[in-house]
Amino acid sequence: MTDYDYDLFTIGAGSGGVRASRLAARYGARVGVAEEFRVGGTCVVRGCVPKKFLVYASEYGRMQHESLGYGWSASDVGFDWRKLVEAKDGEIDRLNGIYIRNLKNAGAEIHESRAVLKDRHTIYLVDQGRDVTARTILIASGGAPWIDETVPGHELGITSNEVFHLETFPRHVVIAGGGYIAVEFACIFKGLGADVCLVYRGEDILRYFDSDVSVQVHAELKRQGIRVITQATFTEIEDLGAGERRVRLSNGAKIDADLVFWAVGRRPATEGLGLKEVGVELAKNGAVKVDEWSRTSVDNIFAVGDVTDRVNLTPVAIREGAAFAETEFNSNPQKMDYAFIAKAVFSNPPVGTVGYTESEARKKYAKVDVYKTDFRQMKHMLTGDEQRTLMKIIVDGETDAVVGVHIVGEHAPEMIQCLAIAVKAGVKKADFDATCALHPTAAEELVTMREKFTPKF
Ligand code: NDP
């Protein structure tokens, strides 16, 4: 039998790569991991975790305003961007340290280097100028923000890679995109005090969500003063000097800003990894093609996480990594189950969703029942805030199974995580009806919806 340096070599120490490597090492495999940036990957270093800190930060300004309705008074209130960035960086450093320690404690070796495949068992460590070999290779290199490089001046805009380390807090922000990152950062910047304009190429932002969710979030963005321009794209970014930029749009409009932010999607990070050269098949957008076991077209090479462009979420990458390690290193074959994964957009108000949208359900099921409600949360009766909460339940009309729940409103992500357990377990609408309400909460509305919604065609 050929002797390799490692049983498993993982390229990329993000959520999927770290989970797979730690588990494999725990099961006795000799594991090497290469990471060219920072251990922890996008989620920990420049994604979900730092983003959530910014979301929390953006909520305090609003809370201060809201508290006036409850008798508080506020004066001399200020916000220090540098202080926030430093505090956030301190926590990211701590998490980065934990990830490194966990990998090492499990017995994995970390190589701070870019890694490129030379053949199906050989990896070239660029920063070390040497080859290592492995019986099994795992590609977990994630994704990277995409920018439309055909737009003159595109380089004057930043992406989610840079947004966490801005030297100064911007006054006017213009964002391209209408997906997760665009919507979340529009709310973050607005909440922290900037003027924000969102430019989306289509009609409804958050296009992949239930259409009521898209409409509700769109209305809420506008209500809080975010300018939303639809059916337009950036055509040019001009440098006006002194940090000022002018963005020209396809509809002829011009917008001046001191921060231009590209949030037009991410692409799988497969370029220059030597994948095609060793025979690993890639999809048109560069994603690594894998089967249900995360195996690529080369049978000892596997891939998990965003690089495969299946469901691009941290907990999914973690589960794909775990399933791979269980299957390959613990004789415990496991496949990732993609049904009913809860999702959230940390906008203001946030979105929580699980299961099918109404239009997906209408295509899939012969009969669909829809229940929905739209109300102001009790808290806002005294704050004077007009923010509305939407709750929508989609039911398979033949079996009574709840196949989708969509919420736009405060605490929606927390609610949906709990609801996802029930939906995943096959909960029926009758079970919702049989559950006694918890009063006074916003979530009690979920168990008191009795009237079927009849669409007006
Ligand atoms: P999304 O796929 O969510 O959104 C991309 C946006 O860019 C869409 O509105 C899309 O429009 C638009 N777009 C795409 N191409 C162009 C173009 N050529 N010109 C103008 N607009 C364009 O990507 P994000 O970058 O927001 O986020 C990347 C991924 O990261 C997400 O898919 C998600 O998986 C993950 N993520 C998850 C978060 C969470 O769970 N809360 C938070 C942040 C990111 P259209 O809709 O018309 O295609």
Coordinates of C-alpha atoms and ligand atoms in Angstrom, one line a residue:
M1 CA 0.0 0.0 0.0
T2 CA 1.3 3.5 -0.9
D3 CA 2.3 5.5 2.1
Y4 CA 1.0 9.0 2.0
D5 CA 2.0 11.9 4.4
Y6 CA -1.7 12.2 5.4
D7 CA -4.9 10.1 5.4
L8 CA -6.8 13.4 4.8
F9 CA -5.6 16.7 3.5
T10 CA -8.2 19.5 3.7
I11 CA -7.9 22.7 1.6
G12 CA -9.6 25.5 3.5
A13 CA -10.1 25.9 7.3
G14 CA -13.6 27.3 7.2
S15 CA -16.7 25.8 8.8
G16 CA -16.9 22.7 6.6
G17 CA -13.2 22.0 6.4
V18 CA -12.6 22.4 10.2
R19 CA -15.5 20.2 11.1
A20 CA -14.5 17.4 8.7
S21 CA -10.8 17.6 9.7
R22 CA -11.4 17.6 13.5
L23 CA -13.8 14.6 13.2
A24 CA -11.5 12.7 10.9
A25 CA -8.5 13.3 13.2
R26 CA -10.6 12.3 16.2
Y27 CA -11.3 9.0 14.4
G28 CA -7.6 8.4 14.1
A29 CA -6.8 9.8 10.7
R30 CA -3.5 11.7 10.1
V31 CA -4.9 15.1 9.0
G32 CA -3.3 18.1 7.4
V33 CA -5.2 21.4 6.8
A34 CA -4.1 24.3 4.6
E35 CA -5.5 27.8 5.1
E36 CA -4.2 30.8 3.2
F37 CA -6.1 33.5 5.2
R38 CA -7.3 32.8 8.7
V39 CA -8.6 29.7 10.4
G40 CA -12.3 30.0 10.9
G41 CA -13.2 30.9 7.3
T42 CA -15.8 33.4 6.0
C43 CA -18.4 32.8 8.8
V44 CA -16.1 33.5 11.7
V45 CA -13.6 36.0 10.1
R46 CA -15.7 38.1 7.7
G47 CA -19.2 36.8 7.5
C48 CA -21.9 35.7 9.9
V49 CA -20.2 36.3 13.2
P50 CA -18.8 39.9 12.7
K51 CA -22.0 40.7 10.7
K52 CA -24.1 39.8 13.7
F53 CA -22.0 42.1 15.9
L54 CA -22.7 44.9 13.5
V55 CA -26.4 44.0 13.6
Y56 CA -26.5 44.2 17.4
A57 CA -24.6 47.5 17.2
S58 CA -27.2 48.9 14.8
E59 CA -30.0 48.0 17.1
Y60 CA -28.9 50.2 20.0
G61 CA -29.5 53.5 18.2
R62 CA -33.1 52.4 17.4
M63 CA -33.7 51.1 20.9
Q64 CA -32.6 54.5 22.3
H65 CA -35.2 56.2 20.1
E66 CA -37.8 53.6 21.0
S67 CA -37.1 53.9 24.8
L68 CA -38.5 57.5 24.7
G69 CA -42.0 56.1 24.4
Y70 CA -41.3 54.2 27.6
G71 CA -40.4 57.2 29.6
W72 CA -36.6 57.1 29.1
S73 CA -34.8 60.2 28.0
A74 CA -31.5 60.3 26.1
S75 CA -29.0 63.0 25.6
D76 CA -25.4 63.1 24.6
V77 CA -25.6 59.8 22.8
G78 CA -22.7 59.0 20.4
F79 CA -21.4 56.2 18.4
D80 CA -17.7 55.3 17.9
W81 CA -17.1 53.1 14.8
R82 CA -13.4 52.4 15.7
K83 CA -14.4 51.2 19.1
L84 CA -16.9 48.8 17.7
V85 CA -14.5 47.5 15.1
E86 CA -11.8 46.9 17.8
A87 CA -14.3 45.1 20.1
K88 CA -15.5 43.0 17.3
D89 CA -11.9 42.2 16.2
G90 CA -11.1 41.1 19.7
E91 CA -13.8 38.5 19.7
I92 CA -12.9 37.3 16.2
D93 CA -9.3 36.8 17.3
R94 CA -10.6 34.8 20.3
L95 CA -12.7 32.6 18.1
N96 CA -9.9 32.2 15.6
G97 CA -7.7 31.0 18.5
I98 CA -10.4 28.5 19.6
Y99 CA -10.6 27.1 16.0
I100 CA -6.8 26.7 15.8
R101 CA -6.7 25.0 19.3
N102 CA -9.5 22.7 18.5
L103 CA -7.9 21.5 15.3
K104 CA -4.5 21.0 17.0
N105 CA -6.1 19.3 20.0
A106 CA -7.8 16.9 17.7
G107 CA -4.3 16.1 16.2
A108 CA -4.6 17.9 12.9
E109 CA -1.6 19.8 11.5
I110 CA -2.3 23.3 10.2
H111 CA -0.3 24.8 7.3
E112 CA -0.7 28.5 6.8
S113 CA -0.3 28.4 3.1
R114 CA -2.2 28.4 -0.2
A115 CA -2.5 24.8 -1.4
V116 CA -2.7 23.7 -5.0
L117 CA -3.4 20.2 -6.4
K118 CA -0.6 18.7 -8.5
D119 CA -2.2 15.3 -9.0
R120 CA -5.0 13.3 -7.3
H121 CA -2.8 12.6 -4.2
T122 CA -0.3 15.5 -4.2
I123 CA -0.8 19.0 -2.9
Y124 CA 1.7 21.8 -3.4
L125 CA 2.0 24.1 -0.4
V126 CA 2.8 27.4 -2.1
D127 CA 4.1 29.3 0.9
Q128 CA 6.3 26.4 2.0
G129 CA 7.5 25.6 -1.6
R130 CA 7.0 21.8 -1.0
D131 CA 4.7 18.9 -1.8
V132 CA 2.7 16.8 0.6
T133 CA 0.7 13.7 -0.3
A134 CA -2.7 12.4 1.0
R135 CA -4.9 9.4 0.4
T136 CA -8.0 11.5 0.6
I137 CA -8.3 15.2 -0.3
L138 CA -11.2 17.5 0.8
I139 CA -11.8 20.8 -1.0
A140 CA -13.4 23.2 1.4
S141 CA -12.2 26.5 0.0
G142 CA -15.5 28.3 0.2
G143 CA -16.5 31.2 -1.9
A144 CA -15.5 34.8 -2.6
P145 CA -17.5 38.0 -3.3
W146 CA -18.0 38.7 -7.0
I147 CA -17.8 42.1 -8.6
D148 CA -19.0 43.2 -12.0
E149 CA -15.6 44.0 -13.5
T150 CA -17.1 45.3 -16.7
V151 CA -18.3 48.4 -14.8
P152 CA -15.7 51.2 -15.2
G153 CA -14.4 52.2 -11.8
H154 CA -15.7 48.9 -10.3
E155 CA -12.5 48.8 -8.1
L156 CA -13.7 51.9 -6.2
G157 CA -16.3 49.8 -4.6
I158 CA -15.7 47.4 -1.7
T159 CA -17.1 44.0 -0.9
S160 CA -18.1 42.1 2.2
N161 CA -14.3 41.2 2.6
E162 CA -13.5 44.9 3.3
V163 CA -16.6 46.1 5.0
F164 CA -15.6 44.9 8.5
H165 CA -12.5 47.1 8.5
L166 CA -13.5 50.5 7.2
E167 CA -11.2 53.1 8.6
T168 CA -14.1 55.6 9.0
F169 CA -17.8 55.2 9.2
P170 CA -19.4 56.3 5.9
R171 CA -22.1 59.0 5.7
H172 CA -23.6 58.0 2.4
V173 CA -23.6 54.4 1.2
V174 CA -24.8 52.9 -2.1
I175 CA -25.1 49.2 -2.3
A176 CA -25.5 47.0 -5.4
G177 CA -27.6 43.9 -4.9
G178 CA -30.9 42.7 -3.4
G179 CA -29.8 39.5 -1.7
Y180 CA -28.8 38.6 1.9
I181 CA -25.7 40.8 2.1
A182 CA -27.2 43.8 0.4
V183 CA -30.3 43.9 2.6
E184 CA -28.5 43.1 5.8
F185 CA -25.8 45.8 5.3
A186 CA -28.4 48.4 4.2
C187 CA -30.1 48.0 7.6
I188 CA -26.8 47.9 9.5
F189 CA -25.5 51.1 7.9
K190 CA -28.9 52.8 8.3
G191 CA -29.1 51.7 11.9
L192 CA -25.7 53.1 12.6
G193 CA -26.6 56.5 11.1
A194 CA -25.6 56.5 7.4
D195 CA -27.8 57.5 4.5
V196 CA -28.3 54.3 2.4
C197 CA -29.4 53.6 -1.1
L198 CA -29.9 50.1 -2.4
V199 CA -29.8 49.4 -6.1
Y200 CA -31.3 46.2 -7.2
R201 CA -31.5 44.9 -10.8
G202 CA -34.9 43.1 -10.4
E203 CA -38.3 44.1 -9.1
D204 CA -38.4 42.4 -5.7
I205 CA -35.4 42.2 -3.3
L206 CA -34.8 38.9 -1.6
R207 CA -36.1 37.2 -4.8
Y208 CA -35.7 33.7 -3.5
F209 CA -37.9 34.2 -0.5
D210 CA -41.7 34.0 -0.3
S211 CA -43.1 37.0 -2.3
D212 CA -44.9 38.3 0.8
V213 CA -41.6 38.3 2.6
S214 CA -39.9 40.3 -0.3
V215 CA -42.7 42.8 -0.3
Q216 CA -42.8 43.2 3.4
V217 CA -39.0 43.7 3.7
H218 CA -39.0 46.1 0.8
A219 CA -41.7 48.2 2.5
E220 CA -39.9 48.1 5.8
L221 CA -36.6 49.2 4.2
K222 CA -38.4 52.2 2.7
R223 CA -40.3 53.0 5.9
Q224 CA -37.0 53.4 7.8
G225 CA -35.7 55.7 5.1
I226 CA -33.5 53.4 3.0
R227 CA -33.8 54.5 -0.6
V228 CA -34.5 51.4 -2.8
I229 CA -34.0 51.7 -6.5
T230 CA -35.2 48.6 -8.5
Q231 CA -34.6 47.5 -12.1
A232 CA -31.3 49.3 -12.2
T233 CA -27.6 48.4 -12.1
F234 CA -24.3 50.3 -11.7
T235 CA -22.9 51.4 -15.0
E236 CA -19.9 53.5 -13.8
I237 CA -18.2 54.5 -10.6
E238 CA -16.4 57.8 -10.7
D239 CA -13.8 59.0 -8.2
L240 CA -14.7 62.6 -7.2
G241 CA -11.7 62.9 -4.9
A242 CA -11.5 63.2 -1.1
G243 CA -13.1 59.7 -0.8
E244 CA -16.3 60.8 -2.6
R245 CA -17.6 58.6 -5.4
R246 CA -20.4 59.1 -8.0
V247 CA -22.3 56.0 -9.1
R248 CA -24.1 56.1 -12.4
L249 CA -27.0 53.8 -12.9
S250 CA -28.5 52.1 -15.9
N251 CA -31.7 54.2 -15.5
G252 CA -29.7 57.4 -15.9
A253 CA -29.7 58.3 -12.2
K254 CA -26.5 59.5 -10.4
I255 CA -25.8 58.8 -6.7
D256 CA -23.0 60.3 -4.7
A257 CA -21.6 58.4 -1.8
D258 CA -18.5 57.9 0.3
L259 CA -18.9 54.1 0.3
V260 CA -19.8 52.0 -2.7
F261 CA -20.6 48.4 -1.7
W262 CA -20.8 45.5 -4.2
A263 CA -23.2 42.8 -2.8
V264 CA -24.0 41.0 -6.0
G265 CA -23.3 37.5 -5.0
R266 CA -20.4 35.2 -4.2
R267 CA -18.7 32.6 -6.4
P268 CA -17.1 29.3 -5.5
A269 CA -13.4 29.7 -4.8
T270 CA -12.0 27.2 -7.2
E271 CA -9.7 29.3 -9.4
G272 CA -6.1 28.3 -9.5
L273 CA -6.5 25.3 -7.2
G274 CA -5.5 22.8 -10.0
L275 CA -8.9 21.1 -9.8
K276 CA -9.6 20.9 -13.5
E277 CA -6.0 19.8 -14.2
V278 CA -6.4 16.7 -12.0
G279 CA -9.8 15.9 -13.5
V280 CA -12.2 17.4 -11.0
E281 CA -15.3 18.4 -12.9
L282 CA -16.6 22.0 -12.3
A283 CA -20.0 23.5 -13.0
K284 CA -20.3 26.6 -15.2
N285 CA -20.0 29.0 -12.2
G286 CA -16.9 27.2 -11.0
A287 CA -18.6 25.1 -8.3
V288 CA -17.1 21.7 -7.6
K289 CA -19.6 19.0 -8.8
V290 CA -20.2 16.4 -6.2
D291 CA -22.5 13.5 -5.6
E292 CA -24.7 12.9 -2.5
W293 CA -21.6 11.7 -0.6
S294 CA -19.8 15.0 -1.5
R295 CA -17.5 12.9 -3.8
T296 CA -16.1 14.7 -6.9
S297 CA -15.5 13.1 -10.3
V298 CA -12.1 12.0 -8.9
D299 CA -12.9 9.3 -6.4
N300 CA -10.5 10.2 -3.6
I301 CA -11.3 13.9 -3.8
F302 CA -14.3 15.3 -2.0
A303 CA -15.7 18.8 -1.5
V304 CA -18.0 20.4 1.0
G305 CA -19.5 23.8 1.8
D306 CA -19.9 26.9 -0.5
V307 CA -17.3 25.6 -3.0
T308 CA -20.0 23.1 -4.0
D309 CA -22.7 25.7 -4.3
R310 CA -25.5 23.5 -2.8
V311 CA -27.0 25.4 0.1
N312 CA -24.5 28.1 1.0
L313 CA -24.9 28.4 4.7
T314 CA -22.5 27.7 7.6
P315 CA -24.5 25.0 9.4
V316 CA -24.9 23.2 6.1
A317 CA -21.2 23.2 5.4
I318 CA -20.6 21.9 9.0
R319 CA -23.1 19.1 8.4
E320 CA -21.7 18.2 5.0
G321 CA -18.2 18.1 6.6
A322 CA -19.4 15.9 9.4
A323 CA -21.2 13.5 7.1
F324 CA -18.1 13.2 4.9
A325 CA -15.9 12.4 8.0
E326 CA -18.4 9.9 9.4
T327 CA -18.6 8.2 6.1
E328 CA -15.0 8.1 5.1
F329 CA -13.2 7.8 8.5
N330 CA -15.7 6.2 10.9
S331 CA -17.4 3.6 8.7
N332 CA -20.7 5.3 9.5
P333 CA -22.2 6.3 6.1
Q334 CA -24.1 9.6 6.4
K335 CA -25.7 11.9 3.8
M336 CA -26.6 15.5 4.3
D337 CA -30.4 16.0 4.5
Y338 CA -31.3 19.3 2.8
A339 CA -35.0 19.3 3.6
F340 CA -36.4 22.1 5.7
I341 CA -33.3 24.0 6.5
A342 CA -34.2 27.2 8.5
K343 CA -32.9 30.5 7.0
A344 CA -32.7 34.0 8.3
V345 CA -31.9 37.4 7.0
F346 CA -30.7 39.7 9.7
S347 CA -32.4 42.8 8.4
N348 CA -34.5 45.3 10.3
P349 CA -36.9 43.7 10.9
P350 CA -35.3 40.3 10.4
V351 CA -36.7 37.4 8.4
G352 CA -37.0 33.8 9.5
T353 CA -38.1 31.1 7.1
V354 CA -38.3 27.4 6.8
G355 CA -39.7 25.2 4.0
Y356 CA -41.5 26.1 0.8
T357 CA -42.6 29.5 -0.3
E358 CA -46.2 29.8 -1.3
S359 CA -45.4 29.6 -5.0
E360 CA -43.1 26.6 -4.6
A361 CA -45.8 24.8 -2.6
R362 CA -48.4 25.6 -5.3
K363 CA -46.2 23.9 -7.8
K364 CA -45.5 20.9 -5.6
Y365 CA -48.8 20.1 -3.9
A366 CA -52.3 19.6 -5.4
K367 CA -53.9 21.7 -2.7
V368 CA -52.3 24.4 -0.7
D369 CA -53.8 26.3 2.3
V370 CA -52.2 29.6 3.3
Y371 CA -52.6 31.3 6.7
K372 CA -51.2 34.7 7.2
T373 CA -51.3 37.7 9.5
D374 CA -49.8 41.1 9.5
F375 CA -49.8 43.2 12.7
R376 CA -47.9 45.7 14.9
Q377 CA -46.1 44.1 17.8
M378 CA -47.3 45.2 21.2
K379 CA -44.0 46.8 22.1
H380 CA -44.5 49.3 19.3
M381 CA -47.8 50.6 20.6
L382 CA -45.7 52.8 23.0
T383 CA -42.7 53.4 20.8
G384 CA -44.8 54.8 18.0
D385 CA -42.8 52.8 15.5
E386 CA -45.0 51.7 12.6
Q387 CA -43.0 48.5 12.0
R388 CA -45.2 45.6 11.0
T389 CA -44.8 41.9 11.5
L390 CA -45.8 39.3 8.9
M391 CA -46.4 35.6 9.7
K392 CA -47.4 33.1 7.1
I393 CA -48.0 29.4 7.3
I394 CA -48.1 27.2 4.2
V395 CA -50.0 23.9 4.5
D396 CA -50.2 20.9 2.3
G397 CA -54.0 20.9 2.0
E398 CA -54.3 17.2 1.5
T399 CA -52.3 16.0 4.5
D400 CA -52.5 19.1 6.7
A401 CA -48.7 19.1 7.0
V402 CA -47.1 22.4 7.6
V403 CA -44.6 22.7 4.7
G404 CA -43.5 26.3 5.1
V405 CA -43.4 29.1 7.7
H406 CA -42.3 32.6 6.9
I407 CA -41.9 35.4 9.4
V408 CA -40.8 39.0 9.0
G409 CA -40.5 40.7 12.4
E410 CA -38.5 41.1 15.6
H411 CA -37.0 37.8 16.8
A412 CA -38.1 36.0 13.6
P413 CA -34.8 34.1 13.4
E414 CA -35.1 32.8 17.0
M415 CA -38.7 31.8 16.4
I416 CA -38.0 30.0 13.2
Q417 CA -35.1 28.0 14.6
C418 CA -37.6 26.4 17.1
L419 CA -40.4 26.1 14.5
A420 CA -38.0 24.3 12.2
I421 CA -37.8 21.4 14.6
A422 CA -41.6 20.9 14.4
V423 CA -41.8 21.4 10.6
K424 CA -38.9 19.0 10.1
A425 CA -40.7 16.5 12.3
G426 CA -43.8 16.7 10.1
V427 CA -46.0 18.9 12.3
K428 CA -49.6 19.4 11.1
K429 CA -51.6 22.6 11.1
A430 CA -53.9 20.9 13.6
D431 CA -51.0 20.7 16.0
F432 CA -50.5 24.4 15.7
D433 CA -54.2 24.9 16.5
A434 CA -54.1 22.5 19.5
T435 CA -51.1 24.4 21.0
C436 CA -52.2 26.9 23.6
A437 CA -51.0 30.4 23.0
L438 CA -48.3 32.0 25.2
H439 CA -49.6 35.5 26.1
P440 CA -48.5 38.2 25.5
T441 CA -45.9 37.4 22.8
A442 CA -45.7 38.0 19.1
A443 CA -45.2 34.3 18.5
E444 CA -48.6 33.5 19.9
E445 CA -50.1 34.6 16.6
L446 CA -48.6 31.5 15.1
V447 CA -51.0 29.3 17.0
T448 CA -54.1 31.5 16.6
M449 CA -54.4 31.7 12.8
R450 CA -57.6 30.0 11.9
E451 CA -58.8 31.8 8.7
K452 CA -57.5 30.4 5.4
F453 CA -56.2 33.1 3.2
T454 CA -57.9 33.2 -0.2
P455 CA -55.7 34.6 -3.0
K456 CA -57.4 37.1 -5.3
F457 CA -56.6 35.9 -8.8
Ligands
NDP1 P1 -27.3 36.6 -2.9 O1 -27.3 35.5 -3.9 O2 -28.1 36.5 -1.7 O3 -27.7 37.9 -3.7 C1 -27.0 38.4 -4.8 C2 -27.7 39.6 -5.3 O4 -27.0 40.2 -6.3 C3 -29.1 39.2 -5.9 O5 -30.0 40.2 -5.5 C4 -28.8 39.2 -7.4 O6 -29.9 39.6 -8.1 C5 -27.8 40.3 -7.5 N1 -26.9 40.2 -8.7 C6 -26.4 39.1 -9.1 N2 -25.7 39.3 -10.2 C7 -25.8 40.6 -10.5 C8 -25.4 41.5 -11.5 N3 -24.6 41.0 -12.5 N4 -25.7 42.8 -11.5 C9 -26.5 43.2 -10.5 N5 -27.0 42.5 -9.5 C10 -26.6 41.2 -9.5 O7 -25.8 36.9 -2.6 P2 -25.1 37.7 -1.4 O8 -23.8 38.2 -2.0 O9 -26.0 38.6 -0.8 O10 -24.8 36.6 -0.3 C11 -24.0 35.4 -0.8 C12 -24.4 34.2 0.0 O11 -23.9 34.3 1.3 C13 -25.9 34.0 0.1 O12 -26.4 33.3 -1.0 C14 -26.0 33.2 1.3 O13 -25.9 31.9 1.0 C15 -24.8 33.6 2.2 N6 -25.2 34.6 3.2 C16 -26.1 34.2 4.2 C17 -26.5 35.0 5.2 C18 -27.5 34.6 6.2 O14 -27.7 33.4 6.3 N7 -28.1 35.5 6.9 C19 -26.0 36.4 5.3 C20 -25.1 36.7 4.2 C21 -24.7 35.9 3.2 P3 -31.1 38.5 -8.5 O15 -31.9 38.3 -7.3 O16 -31.8 39.2 -9.6 O17 -30.4 37.3 -9.0

